[in-house]
Coordinates of C-alpha atoms in Angstrom, one line a residue:
Chain A
M1 CA -21.4 -1.7 87.4
V2 CA -20.2 -5.2 85.9
R3 CA -22.9 -7.4 85.5
K4 CA -22.8 -10.9 86.4
E5 CA -22.9 -12.4 83.5
D6 CA -19.7 -10.8 82.3
T7 CA -17.6 -12.1 84.8
V8 CA -15.8 -15.2 85.4
R9 CA -14.6 -16.9 88.7
L10 CA -11.1 -18.6 88.8
I11 CA -10.7 -21.1 91.7
S12 CA -7.1 -21.8 93.0
A13 CA -5.9 -24.9 94.0
E14 CA -6.7 -23.7 97.8
G15 CA -10.0 -22.8 96.8
H16 CA -9.3 -19.2 96.4
E17 CA -12.0 -17.3 94.1
F18 CA -10.8 -14.9 92.0
V19 CA -13.6 -13.0 90.2
I20 CA -12.5 -11.2 87.0
E21 CA -14.0 -9.6 83.9
R22 CA -14.8 -12.1 80.9
E23 CA -12.8 -10.3 78.6
A24 CA -9.9 -10.4 80.7
A25 CA -10.5 -14.1 81.3
L26 CA -10.2 -14.4 77.3
V27 CA -6.3 -13.2 77.3
S28 CA -5.9 -16.4 77.8
N29 CA -6.5 -19.1 74.8
T30 CA -6.9 -21.9 77.0
L31 CA -9.6 -20.2 79.0
K32 CA -10.9 -19.0 75.7
N33 CA -11.1 -22.5 74.5
I34 CA -13.2 -23.5 77.7
L35 CA -15.7 -20.4 77.7
T36 CA -16.4 -20.1 74.0
S37 CA -16.7 -23.5 73.3
T38 CA -19.9 -24.3 71.2
G39 CA -20.2 -28.0 72.6
G40 CA -22.2 -26.6 75.5
F41 CA -19.7 -26.6 78.6
T42 CA -21.9 -26.7 81.8
E43 CA -19.3 -24.1 83.0
T44 CA -19.9 -21.6 80.2
Q45 CA -23.2 -20.7 81.9
L46 CA -21.8 -20.5 85.5
G47 CA -18.3 -18.9 84.3
E48 CA -16.6 -20.8 87.1
V49 CA -13.1 -22.8 86.2
R50 CA -10.9 -24.6 88.7
F51 CA -7.4 -24.8 88.8
P52 CA -6.1 -27.1 91.2
E53 CA -2.7 -27.1 90.3
I54 CA -2.3 -23.5 90.2
S55 CA -2.0 -22.1 93.8
A56 CA -3.4 -18.7 94.6
P57 CA -0.6 -16.0 94.5
I58 CA 0.4 -17.3 90.9
L59 CA -3.7 -17.2 90.2
E60 CA -3.9 -13.6 91.3
K61 CA -0.7 -12.5 89.5
V62 CA -2.1 -14.2 86.5
C63 CA -5.2 -12.4 86.8
Q64 CA -3.1 -9.1 87.4
Y65 CA -1.5 -9.7 84.2
F66 CA -5.0 -10.2 82.3
Y67 CA -5.9 -6.5 83.1
W68 CA -2.5 -5.3 82.3
S69 CA -2.8 -7.0 79.0
L70 CA -6.0 -5.3 78.2
Q71 CA -4.7 -1.9 79.1
F72 CA -1.5 -2.1 77.2
A73 CA -3.5 -3.1 74.4
S74 CA -5.2 0.2 74.3
G75 CA -2.2 2.2 74.2
K76 CA -1.3 2.8 77.7
E77 CA 2.2 1.5 78.2
T78 CA 3.0 0.4 81.8
E79 CA 5.3 -1.9 83.4
F80 CA 4.4 -5.2 84.7
H81 CA 6.5 -6.2 87.8
I82 CA 7.1 -9.9 88.4
E83 CA 8.7 -10.7 91.7
P84 CA 11.9 -13.0 90.8
E85 CA 10.6 -15.9 93.1
M86 CA 7.6 -16.2 91.1
T87 CA 8.9 -16.3 87.9
L88 CA 9.2 -20.2 87.4
E89 CA 5.7 -20.8 88.4
L90 CA 4.6 -18.0 86.8
M91 CA 5.8 -18.9 83.2
M92 CA 4.5 -22.8 83.8
A93 CA 1.1 -21.3 84.5
A94 CA 1.5 -19.0 81.2
N95 CA 2.5 -22.0 79.5
Y96 CA -0.4 -24.1 80.9
L97 CA -2.8 -21.2 80.2
H98 CA -1.4 -20.7 77.0
T99 CA -1.3 -16.5 77.8
Chain B
M15 CA 2.8 -22.0 97.9
T16 CA 4.1 -23.2 95.0
M17 CA 2.9 -25.1 92.4
N18 CA 3.0 -29.0 93.1
R19 CA 6.7 -29.6 92.8
E20 CA 6.6 -33.4 92.4
R21 CA 4.5 -33.7 89.6
E22 CA 3.9 -37.4 89.3
V23 CA 5.1 -38.9 86.0
I24 CA 2.1 -40.1 83.7
E25 CA 2.9 -43.1 81.9
L26 CA 1.6 -43.3 78.4
E27 CA -1.0 -45.9 78.9
Q28 CA -2.0 -44.4 82.1
G29 CA -2.4 -40.8 80.5
W30 CA -4.0 -42.7 77.5
A31 CA -6.6 -44.2 79.4
V32 CA -8.0 -40.9 80.8
M33 CA -7.8 -39.6 77.0
Q34 CA -9.9 -42.6 75.9
K35 CA -12.4 -42.0 78.5
G36 CA -12.9 -38.7 77.0
I37 CA -13.0 -39.9 73.3
T38 CA -15.5 -42.4 74.0
K39 CA -17.9 -39.9 75.8
L40 CA -17.5 -37.5 72.8
K41 CA -18.2 -40.5 70.1
N42 CA -21.4 -41.3 72.3
L43 CA -22.5 -37.8 72.3
L44 CA -22.2 -37.7 68.5
E45 CA -23.9 -41.1 68.2
G46 CA -26.7 -39.8 70.4
V47 CA -26.1 -41.9 73.5
P48 CA -27.2 -39.8 76.4
E49 CA -24.5 -38.5 78.1
Q50 CA -23.8 -35.4 79.9
Q51 CA -21.9 -32.6 78.1
F52 CA -18.7 -32.0 78.9
N53 CA -17.8 -29.8 81.7
S54 CA -14.8 -27.5 82.1
K55 CA -13.4 -29.8 84.7
E56 CA -13.1 -32.5 82.3
Y57 CA -12.0 -30.4 79.7
I58 CA -9.3 -29.1 82.0
M59 CA -8.5 -32.4 82.9
F60 CA -7.8 -33.9 79.3
Y61 CA -5.8 -30.9 78.5
K62 CA -3.8 -31.1 81.5
T63 CA -3.1 -34.8 81.0
I64 CA -1.9 -33.9 77.7
Y65 CA 0.2 -31.0 78.7
K66 CA 1.9 -33.0 81.4
M67 CA 2.7 -36.1 79.2
C68 CA 4.3 -33.3 76.8
T69 CA 6.4 -31.6 79.1
Q70 CA 7.8 -34.4 81.1
K71 CA 11.5 -35.4 80.6
P72 CA 12.7 -36.6 77.5
L73 CA 12.1 -40.2 78.1
Q74 CA 8.6 -39.7 79.0
D75 CA 7.8 -36.9 76.6
Y76 CA 5.0 -39.0 74.8
S77 CA 4.3 -36.5 72.3
Q78 CA 4.8 -38.6 69.1
Q79 CA 2.9 -41.4 70.5
L80 CA 0.3 -38.9 71.4
Y81 CA 0.1 -37.4 68.2
D82 CA -0.1 -40.9 66.6
R83 CA -3.0 -42.0 68.8
Y84 CA -4.7 -39.1 68.1
R85 CA -4.9 -39.9 64.5
E86 CA -5.5 -43.3 65.4
S87 CA -8.7 -42.5 67.3
F88 CA -10.1 -40.8 64.1
E89 CA -9.2 -43.8 61.8
E90 CA -10.6 -46.2 64.6
Y91 CA -14.0 -44.4 64.7
I92 CA -14.3 -44.3 61.1
N93 CA -13.3 -47.6 60.1
S94 CA -15.8 -49.1 62.9
T95 CA -18.9 -47.0 62.9
V96 CA -18.7 -44.2 60.0
L97 CA -17.9 -46.4 56.9
P98 CA -20.2 -49.3 57.8
A99 CA -22.9 -46.8 58.0
L100 CA -22.3 -45.1 54.9
R101 CA -21.8 -48.6 53.1
E102 CA -25.2 -49.8 54.0
K103 CA -27.1 -47.0 52.2
H104 CA -27.7 -46.1 48.8
D105 CA -28.6 -42.6 47.1
E106 CA -30.2 -40.2 48.7
F107 CA -30.0 -41.7 51.8
M108 CA -26.5 -42.4 51.7
L109 CA -26.1 -38.3 50.6
R110 CA -28.0 -37.4 54.0
E111 CA -25.8 -39.8 55.9
L112 CA -22.7 -38.5 54.4
V113 CA -23.7 -35.2 55.7
M114 CA -24.3 -36.1 59.0
R115 CA -21.0 -38.0 59.3
W116 CA -19.3 -35.1 58.0
D117 CA -20.8 -32.5 60.4
N118 CA -20.0 -35.1 63.3
H119 CA -16.6 -35.5 62.1
K120 CA -16.2 -31.9 62.4
I121 CA -17.6 -31.6 65.6
M122 CA -15.0 -34.6 66.8
V123 CA -12.1 -32.6 65.3
R124 CA -12.9 -29.6 67.2
W125 CA -12.9 -31.3 70.4
L126 CA -10.3 -33.6 70.2
S127 CA -7.9 -30.6 68.9
R128 CA -8.6 -28.7 71.7
F129 CA -7.9 -31.4 74.4
F130 CA -4.8 -32.3 72.5
N131 CA -4.0 -28.7 72.0
Y132 CA -0.6 -28.6 73.4
L133 CA 0.9 -30.7 70.6
D134 CA -0.2 -28.1 68.4
R135 CA 1.6 -25.3 70.0
Y136 CA 5.2 -26.7 69.9
F137 CA 5.5 -30.0 68.8
I138 CA 4.0 -29.8 65.4
A139 CA 6.0 -27.0 64.7
R140 CA 9.4 -28.9 65.8
K141 CA 8.8 -31.4 63.6
S142 CA 7.1 -29.7 61.1
L143 CA 3.9 -32.0 61.1
P144 CA 0.4 -31.1 60.1
A145 CA -1.9 -29.3 62.7
L146 CA -4.4 -31.2 64.3
G147 CA -7.1 -30.1 62.6
E148 CA -5.5 -31.0 59.3
V149 CA -4.7 -34.5 60.6
G150 CA -8.3 -35.0 61.6
L151 CA -9.7 -33.6 58.0
M152 CA -7.2 -35.9 56.4
C153 CA -8.4 -38.8 58.1
F154 CA -12.0 -38.3 56.7
R155 CA -10.7 -37.1 53.4
D156 CA -8.4 -40.2 52.8
L157 CA -10.8 -43.0 54.4
V158 CA -14.2 -41.8 54.1
Y159 CA -14.2 -39.6 50.9
A160 CA -11.7 -41.5 49.1
E161 CA -14.0 -44.6 48.9
M162 CA -17.3 -42.9 48.7
K163 CA -16.6 -40.1 46.2
T164 CA -17.6 -41.9 43.1
N165 CA -20.8 -43.3 44.3
V166 CA -21.6 -39.3 45.8
K167 CA -20.8 -37.8 42.5
D168 CA -23.2 -40.5 40.8
A169 CA -26.0 -39.9 43.4
V170 CA -25.9 -36.2 43.0
I171 CA -25.9 -36.3 39.1
T172 CA -28.8 -38.5 39.0
L173 CA -30.8 -36.2 41.2
I174 CA -29.9 -33.0 39.2
D175 CA -31.0 -34.8 35.8
R176 CA -34.1 -35.6 37.9
E177 CA -34.8 -32.2 38.5
R178 CA -34.1 -31.4 34.8
E179 CA -37.2 -33.6 34.0
G180 CA -39.5 -31.7 36.5
E181 CA -38.9 -33.7 39.7
Q182 CA -38.9 -32.0 42.9
I183 CA -35.6 -32.6 44.9
D184 CA -33.9 -32.0 48.2
R185 CA -31.9 -28.7 47.1
A186 CA -30.5 -27.9 50.6
L187 CA -29.0 -31.4 50.7
L188 CA -27.3 -31.3 47.3
K189 CA -26.0 -27.9 48.7
S190 CA -24.4 -29.6 51.8
V191 CA -23.1 -32.5 49.9
L192 CA -21.3 -30.3 47.3
G193 CA -20.0 -28.0 50.2
I194 CA -18.4 -31.3 51.1
F195 CA -16.4 -31.5 48.1
V196 CA -15.3 -27.9 48.4
E197 CA -14.2 -28.2 52.0
I198 CA -12.2 -31.4 51.4
G199 CA -10.4 -29.4 48.9
M200 CA -8.9 -27.5 51.8
G201 CA -8.7 -24.3 50.2
N202 CA -8.4 -25.5 46.6
M203 CA -11.2 -25.9 44.2
D204 CA -9.1 -29.0 42.6
V205 CA -11.1 -31.5 44.6
Y206 CA -14.6 -30.1 43.4
E207 CA -13.4 -29.6 39.8
T208 CA -12.0 -33.2 39.3
D209 CA -14.3 -35.6 41.3
F210 CA -17.6 -33.9 40.7
E211 CA -17.5 -30.7 38.2
G212 CA -16.0 -32.3 35.1
F213 CA -18.3 -35.4 35.4
M214 CA -21.1 -33.0 35.8
L215 CA -20.5 -30.8 32.9
Q216 CA -20.3 -34.4 30.6
D217 CA -23.6 -35.2 31.8
T218 CA -24.9 -32.1 31.0
A219 CA -23.7 -32.0 27.5
A220 CA -25.0 -35.8 27.0
Y221 CA -28.5 -34.6 28.5
Y222 CA -28.9 -31.8 26.1
S223 CA -27.2 -33.1 23.0
H224 CA -30.1 -35.6 23.4
K225 CA -32.8 -33.4 23.8
A226 CA -31.7 -31.1 21.2
A227 CA -31.4 -33.9 18.6
S228 CA -35.2 -34.4 19.0
W229 CA -36.4 -30.8 19.3
I230 CA -34.7 -29.8 16.5
E231 CA -36.7 -32.1 14.3
E232 CA -39.9 -31.6 15.9
D233 CA -40.0 -27.9 16.8
S234 CA -40.2 -24.8 14.7
C235 CA -37.5 -22.2 15.2
P236 CA -39.3 -19.8 17.7
D237 CA -40.6 -22.9 20.1
Y238 CA -37.1 -24.4 19.9
M239 CA -35.7 -21.1 20.9
L240 CA -38.1 -20.6 23.6
K241 CA -37.0 -24.1 24.9
A242 CA -33.4 -23.1 24.8
E243 CA -34.3 -19.6 26.3
E244 CA -35.8 -21.7 29.3
C245 CA -33.1 -24.5 29.7
L246 CA -30.5 -21.5 30.1
K247 CA -32.6 -19.7 32.8
R248 CA -33.0 -22.9 34.5
E249 CA -29.6 -24.1 34.7
K250 CA -28.3 -20.5 35.9
E251 CA -30.8 -21.1 38.5
R252 CA -29.5 -24.3 39.4
V253 CA -26.1 -22.5 40.1
G254 CA -27.8 -20.4 42.6
H255 CA -29.4 -23.2 44.4
Y256 CA -26.9 -25.4 44.9
L257 CA -23.7 -25.8 42.7
H258 CA -20.8 -23.5 43.2
A259 CA -20.6 -19.9 41.6
S260 CA -17.5 -21.2 39.9
S261 CA -19.3 -23.6 37.8
E262 CA -21.9 -21.1 36.2
Q263 CA -19.7 -20.2 33.3
K264 CA -18.5 -23.6 32.5
L265 CA -22.0 -25.2 32.7
L266 CA -23.8 -22.3 30.4
E267 CA -21.3 -22.8 27.9
K268 CA -21.9 -26.6 27.8
V269 CA -25.7 -26.0 27.5
Q270 CA -25.3 -23.2 25.0
H271 CA -23.0 -25.3 23.0
E272 CA -25.3 -28.3 22.5
L273 CA -28.4 -26.2 22.0
L274 CA -27.3 -23.6 20.2
T275 CA -23.9 -23.7 18.3
K276 CA -24.3 -27.1 17.1
Y277 CA -27.5 -26.3 15.5
E278 CA -27.3 -22.8 14.4
N279 CA -27.7 -22.8 10.9
H280 CA -30.2 -26.0 11.1
L281 CA -32.3 -23.6 12.9
L282 CA -32.0 -20.6 11.0
E283 CA -32.6 -22.2 7.7
K284 CA -35.8 -23.8 8.7
E285 CA -37.9 -23.5 6.1
H286 CA -41.1 -22.0 7.5
S287 CA -40.2 -20.5 10.6
G288 CA -36.4 -19.7 10.2
C289 CA -34.9 -16.3 10.3
D290 CA -36.0 -15.5 7.1
A291 CA -39.8 -16.3 7.6
L292 CA -39.5 -14.4 11.1
L293 CA -38.5 -11.4 9.3
R294 CA -41.1 -11.9 6.4
D295 CA -43.7 -12.0 8.7
D296 CA -42.4 -9.5 11.2
K297 CA -41.9 -11.5 14.3
V298 CA -40.3 -8.8 16.3
E299 CA -40.4 -10.7 19.6
D300 CA -39.1 -13.9 18.3
L301 CA -36.2 -12.1 16.2
S302 CA -35.3 -10.3 19.7
R303 CA -34.8 -13.9 21.5
M304 CA -33.3 -15.2 18.4
Y305 CA -30.6 -12.1 19.0
R306 CA -30.4 -12.5 22.6
L307 CA -29.5 -16.3 22.3
F308 CA -27.1 -16.0 19.5
C309 CA -25.3 -13.1 21.1
R310 CA -24.0 -15.4 23.5
I311 CA -21.9 -17.4 21.3
S312 CA -18.7 -16.2 19.8
R313 CA -19.4 -15.3 15.9
G314 CA -23.0 -16.6 16.7
L315 CA -24.8 -13.3 15.0
E316 CA -22.7 -13.6 11.8
P317 CA -25.3 -15.9 10.2
V318 CA -28.3 -14.0 11.4
A319 CA -27.0 -10.7 10.3
A320 CA -26.2 -12.6 7.0
I321 CA -29.8 -13.7 6.6
F322 CA -30.9 -10.3 7.6
R323 CA -29.1 -8.6 4.9
Q324 CA -29.8 -11.3 2.2
H325 CA -33.7 -10.6 3.1
V326 CA -33.2 -6.8 2.9
T327 CA -31.4 -7.0 -0.2
D328 CA -34.1 -9.4 -1.9
E329 CA -37.0 -7.1 -0.5
G330 CA -35.5 -4.0 -2.0
I331 CA -34.4 -5.6 -5.6
M332 CA -38.1 -6.9 -5.6
L333 CA -39.2 -3.1 -5.4
V334 CA -36.6 -2.4 -8.0
K335 CA -37.6 -4.6 -10.3
Q336 CA -41.4 -3.8 -10.0
A337 CA -40.8 0.1 -10.4
A338 CA -38.7 -1.1 -13.6
D339 CA -41.5 -3.5 -14.9
A340 CA -44.0 -0.5 -14.4
A341 CA -41.7 1.9 -16.0
S342 CA -41.3 -0.1 -18.8
S343 CA -44.6 -1.1 -19.4
N344 CA -45.8 2.0 -19.0
K345 CA -43.3 3.7 -21.5
G346 CA -46.0 4.4 -23.7
E347 CA -48.3 6.1 -21.4
K348 CA -48.8 9.5 -20.0
K349 CA -46.0 11.1 -18.3
D350 CA -48.2 11.4 -15.1
S351 CA -48.7 7.6 -14.2
V352 CA -45.1 7.2 -14.8
G353 CA -44.0 9.8 -12.4
A354 CA -46.4 8.1 -10.0
Q355 CA -45.0 4.9 -10.5
E356 CA -41.5 5.9 -9.3
Q357 CA -42.7 8.3 -6.6
A358 CA -44.3 5.0 -5.3
F359 CA -40.9 3.2 -5.6
V360 CA -39.2 5.8 -3.7
C361 CA -41.7 5.6 -1.0
N362 CA -41.6 1.9 -0.9
V363 CA -37.6 2.1 -0.5
N364 CA -37.9 4.5 2.1
E365 CA -40.6 2.4 4.0
L366 CA -38.2 -0.6 3.8
H367 CA -35.6 1.2 5.1
D368 CA -37.6 2.4 8.2
K369 CA -38.9 -0.9 8.8
C370 CA -35.4 -2.3 8.9
L371 CA -33.9 0.3 10.8
L372 CA -36.5 -0.5 13.5
Y373 CA -35.7 -4.0 13.5
V374 CA -32.1 -3.1 14.1
S375 CA -32.8 -1.1 16.9
E376 CA -35.6 -3.0 18.8
C377 CA -34.6 -6.5 18.0
F378 CA -31.0 -6.4 17.5
L379 CA -30.1 -3.8 20.3
N380 CA -28.4 -1.6 17.7
D381 CA -25.7 -4.5 17.1
S382 CA -23.0 -2.4 14.9
L383 CA -23.0 -5.8 12.9
F384 CA -26.5 -5.5 12.0
H385 CA -26.0 -1.9 11.0
E386 CA -23.5 -3.1 8.7
A387 CA -25.7 -5.5 7.3
L388 CA -28.3 -3.1 6.7
K389 CA -25.9 -0.9 4.9
E390 CA -24.3 -3.3 2.8
A391 CA -28.0 -4.5 1.8
F392 CA -28.9 -1.2 0.8
C393 CA -26.0 -0.6 -1.4
N394 CA -26.6 -4.0 -3.0
I395 CA -30.0 -2.3 -3.9
S396 CA -28.7 0.7 -5.2
E397 CA -26.3 -1.2 -7.3
E398 CA -29.2 -3.3 -8.6
L399 CA -31.3 0.2 -9.1
L400 CA -28.7 1.7 -11.1
V401 CA -28.1 -1.1 -13.2
T402 CA -31.7 -1.4 -13.5
V403 CA -31.8 2.4 -14.4
F404 CA -29.0 2.0 -17.1
D405 CA -30.7 -0.4 -18.7
L406 CA -33.6 1.7 -18.7
L407 CA -31.7 4.4 -20.2
K408 CA -30.0 2.6 -22.5
K409 CA -33.2 1.4 -24.1
G410 CA -34.2 5.0 -24.0
G411 CA -32.8 5.4 -27.5
S412 CA -35.2 3.1 -28.9
V413 CA -37.9 3.5 -26.5
K414 CA -38.0 7.1 -26.2
L415 CA -38.3 7.5 -22.2
S416 CA -39.8 10.5 -21.3
D417 CA -37.7 13.2 -20.2
E418 CA -39.2 13.5 -16.7
A419 CA -39.2 9.9 -16.1
I420 CA -35.3 9.8 -16.6
E421 CA -35.3 12.9 -14.5
D422 CA -37.5 10.9 -11.9
T423 CA -35.0 8.1 -12.0
S424 CA -32.0 10.2 -11.7
E425 CA -33.4 11.7 -8.7
K426 CA -34.1 8.5 -7.3
V427 CA -30.5 7.8 -8.0
G428 CA -29.4 10.8 -6.3
E429 CA -31.2 10.4 -3.3
L430 CA -30.2 6.8 -2.7
L431 CA -26.8 7.8 -3.3
A432 CA -27.0 10.6 -0.7
Y433 CA -28.2 8.1 1.7
I434 CA -25.4 5.8 1.2
G435 CA -22.9 8.3 0.8
D436 CA -20.6 6.3 -1.0
Q437 CA -19.5 8.0 -4.3
D438 CA -17.3 5.0 -4.6
L439 CA -20.3 3.0 -5.8
F440 CA -21.2 5.3 -8.5
A441 CA -18.0 5.4 -10.0
K442 CA -17.9 1.7 -9.9
L443 CA -20.9 1.3 -11.6
W444 CA -19.9 4.0 -14.1
R445 CA -17.1 1.9 -14.8
I446 CA -18.9 -1.2 -15.7
D447 CA -21.5 0.3 -17.8
G448 CA -20.4 3.6 -18.3
D449 CA -19.4 3.0 -21.9
T450 CA -22.9 2.3 -23.0
L451 CA -24.7 4.4 -20.8
A452 CA -22.5 7.3 -22.0
S453 CA -23.2 6.1 -25.9
S454 CA -26.9 5.9 -25.1
L455 CA -27.0 9.4 -23.3
T456 CA -24.9 11.1 -26.1
S457 CA -26.3 9.3 -29.2
S458 CA -29.9 8.9 -28.7
S459 CA -32.5 11.1 -29.3
N460 CA -32.5 12.1 -25.8
E461 CA -29.1 13.8 -25.9
G462 CA -28.8 17.4 -24.8
V463 CA -31.2 18.8 -22.4
P464 CA -32.0 15.7 -20.7
Q465 CA -28.1 14.6 -20.6
H466 CA -27.6 18.0 -18.6
S467 CA -30.5 17.9 -16.4
S468 CA -30.0 14.3 -15.3
L469 CA -26.5 15.2 -14.4
Q470 CA -27.7 18.1 -13.1
Q471 CA -29.8 16.0 -10.5
L472 CA -26.8 14.1 -9.8
R473 CA -24.6 17.2 -9.1
D474 CA -27.3 18.3 -6.8
E475 CA -27.3 14.9 -4.6
S476 CA -23.8 13.8 -4.9
D477 CA -20.5 15.1 -5.2
P478 CA -19.9 18.0 -7.2
S479 CA -16.6 17.2 -8.4
I480 CA -17.5 14.0 -10.1
V481 CA -20.4 15.4 -12.0
V482 CA -18.6 18.5 -13.1
A483 CA -15.7 16.1 -14.2
L484 CA -18.2 14.0 -16.4
M485 CA -20.2 16.8 -17.9
G486 CA -16.9 17.9 -19.7
T487 CA -16.5 14.6 -21.6
T488 CA -17.5 14.3 -25.2
T489 CA -16.0 11.2 -26.3
T490 CA -16.6 7.9 -24.6
E491 CA -12.8 7.3 -24.3
D492 CA -12.3 10.5 -22.4
F493 CA -15.5 9.9 -20.6
F494 CA -14.2 6.6 -19.6
T495 CA -10.5 7.9 -18.4
R496 CA -12.5 10.5 -16.5
V497 CA -14.3 8.0 -14.5
T498 CA -11.4 5.8 -13.9
T499 CA -9.3 8.5 -12.2
L500 CA -12.3 9.9 -10.5
G501 CA -13.4 6.1 -9.3
R502 CA -9.6 5.8 -7.8
G503 CA -9.6 9.3 -6.2
S504 CA -13.5 9.4 -4.9
G505 CA -12.7 7.3 -2.2
K506 CA -10.2 9.9 -0.9
D507 CA -12.2 13.0 -1.9
S508 CA -16.1 12.0 -1.4
Q509 CA -17.3 13.0 2.1
L510 CA -18.9 10.0 3.2
E511 CA -22.0 11.2 4.6
S512 CA -23.7 8.3 6.7
H513 CA -27.5 8.5 7.1
E514 CA -27.8 8.4 10.8

């Protein structure tokens, strides 16, 4: 059972909320910066980040990537499938998120 | 469905206005102006703005300008706010202000470099420029530190001197300030060493030079040593409290030089309280302290060992003279009392030896230098002894020393020789005085039996080969030649039995 404090909410342009584990979110350097700032972001407590620029499908894929990346890090080799149409936006999102 | 394709192009000034808001808010937060902390929405906005401005088409790729304006933000803030605040204050207040401004600066760098983070990823690598974090630090270093460093250094040293005089100072503050010196070096200790340590060492040397000059006149050797030890202890503590660990060695060396090296001879030779006096008065604790202090200096123990050796030699020779005087003044009396004199002598010598050995083991921590000194001293004593014995034996012809007396003295000689284990000595003395001795032994009325018995004693105690050789001589010339050959050979032949 994942506790509330260990989750982060990522909100897409349309307003879709994706709830993922904190550890997964930290794969993105940008998110890491936001969530671990010692300056005291209000959102560090709430654990909620909005991305008005990123659409839901992309964001969904990104979340999947986070989990895939964690799995890969622990040794399990799997393939991460990306639809060709998605590639460009996904890359841009990845760049933005520094993932 | 897709990301916003028609990304509006953000113009430089437009985008910059956005960033400026963030920068101002940050400054306010640092200055203590009531403001909301940053939330992630704002963070994303700043980050996004920079991101956009750097990923636009080449004409609108404002990376370079943003990089420059980033640095300018710091410069502007420093020049308008930070430096004036620092210039107003002095001494300890100035130091506090500096520490606060430095901490603030670090926070500012952290936030702004996060906002402008996108520059760090590609732009600086492409242009081989320093990273944002470094730029921030360099601004502080070149504007604030460069101007303030001399004053800061002076203020710190003043505080240190005040602490030396017994005042309580804010050690945490000093630690923070010295931390700045180290951090500004950006991985290198150069800054700390050049801008602070060098001056601090100079000041320390001057301080202790001054103190030593007055102490050496006023204080006795033990008192001076106590003070010196105390100073060294305090300076070492000082390193622990706020100086950088790398300074310890250099600092202690300076202090040692000023207090100990410069005045070593003066100190040791103080008439009523110097090393010799301490040995006379059996001041074990002071002698131990002396050893502890001077063993820190290279070759510092040699003078001490020299005085030790001289002292032991003097004591021993005094005993020899006493015994000799007693023997020659008792020459006419009964054999018993003469024997007692010599026994007393042997006893005294052994006592002296034991006492000195105790010094070596307790005060001088079994240092080989002092073992050597002790050995040499006893060599000198036994030299003196043999000379005296030979003198007595020489006079034996006209004075008629008892057989027993001669035997006893030979016995003593033998004992001492066994102790020293150095047959060279014996041979050497025979060479010097063997002529007269031989003639007295062979020509005096004490010839025959005493000669043999004294040599007998010697044979029991010392190297058989020598004595056997000598017993066979009949003429003094022959005697001499034998001894000379032996003297050359005894170094190889004799077994050096050390007393340990």
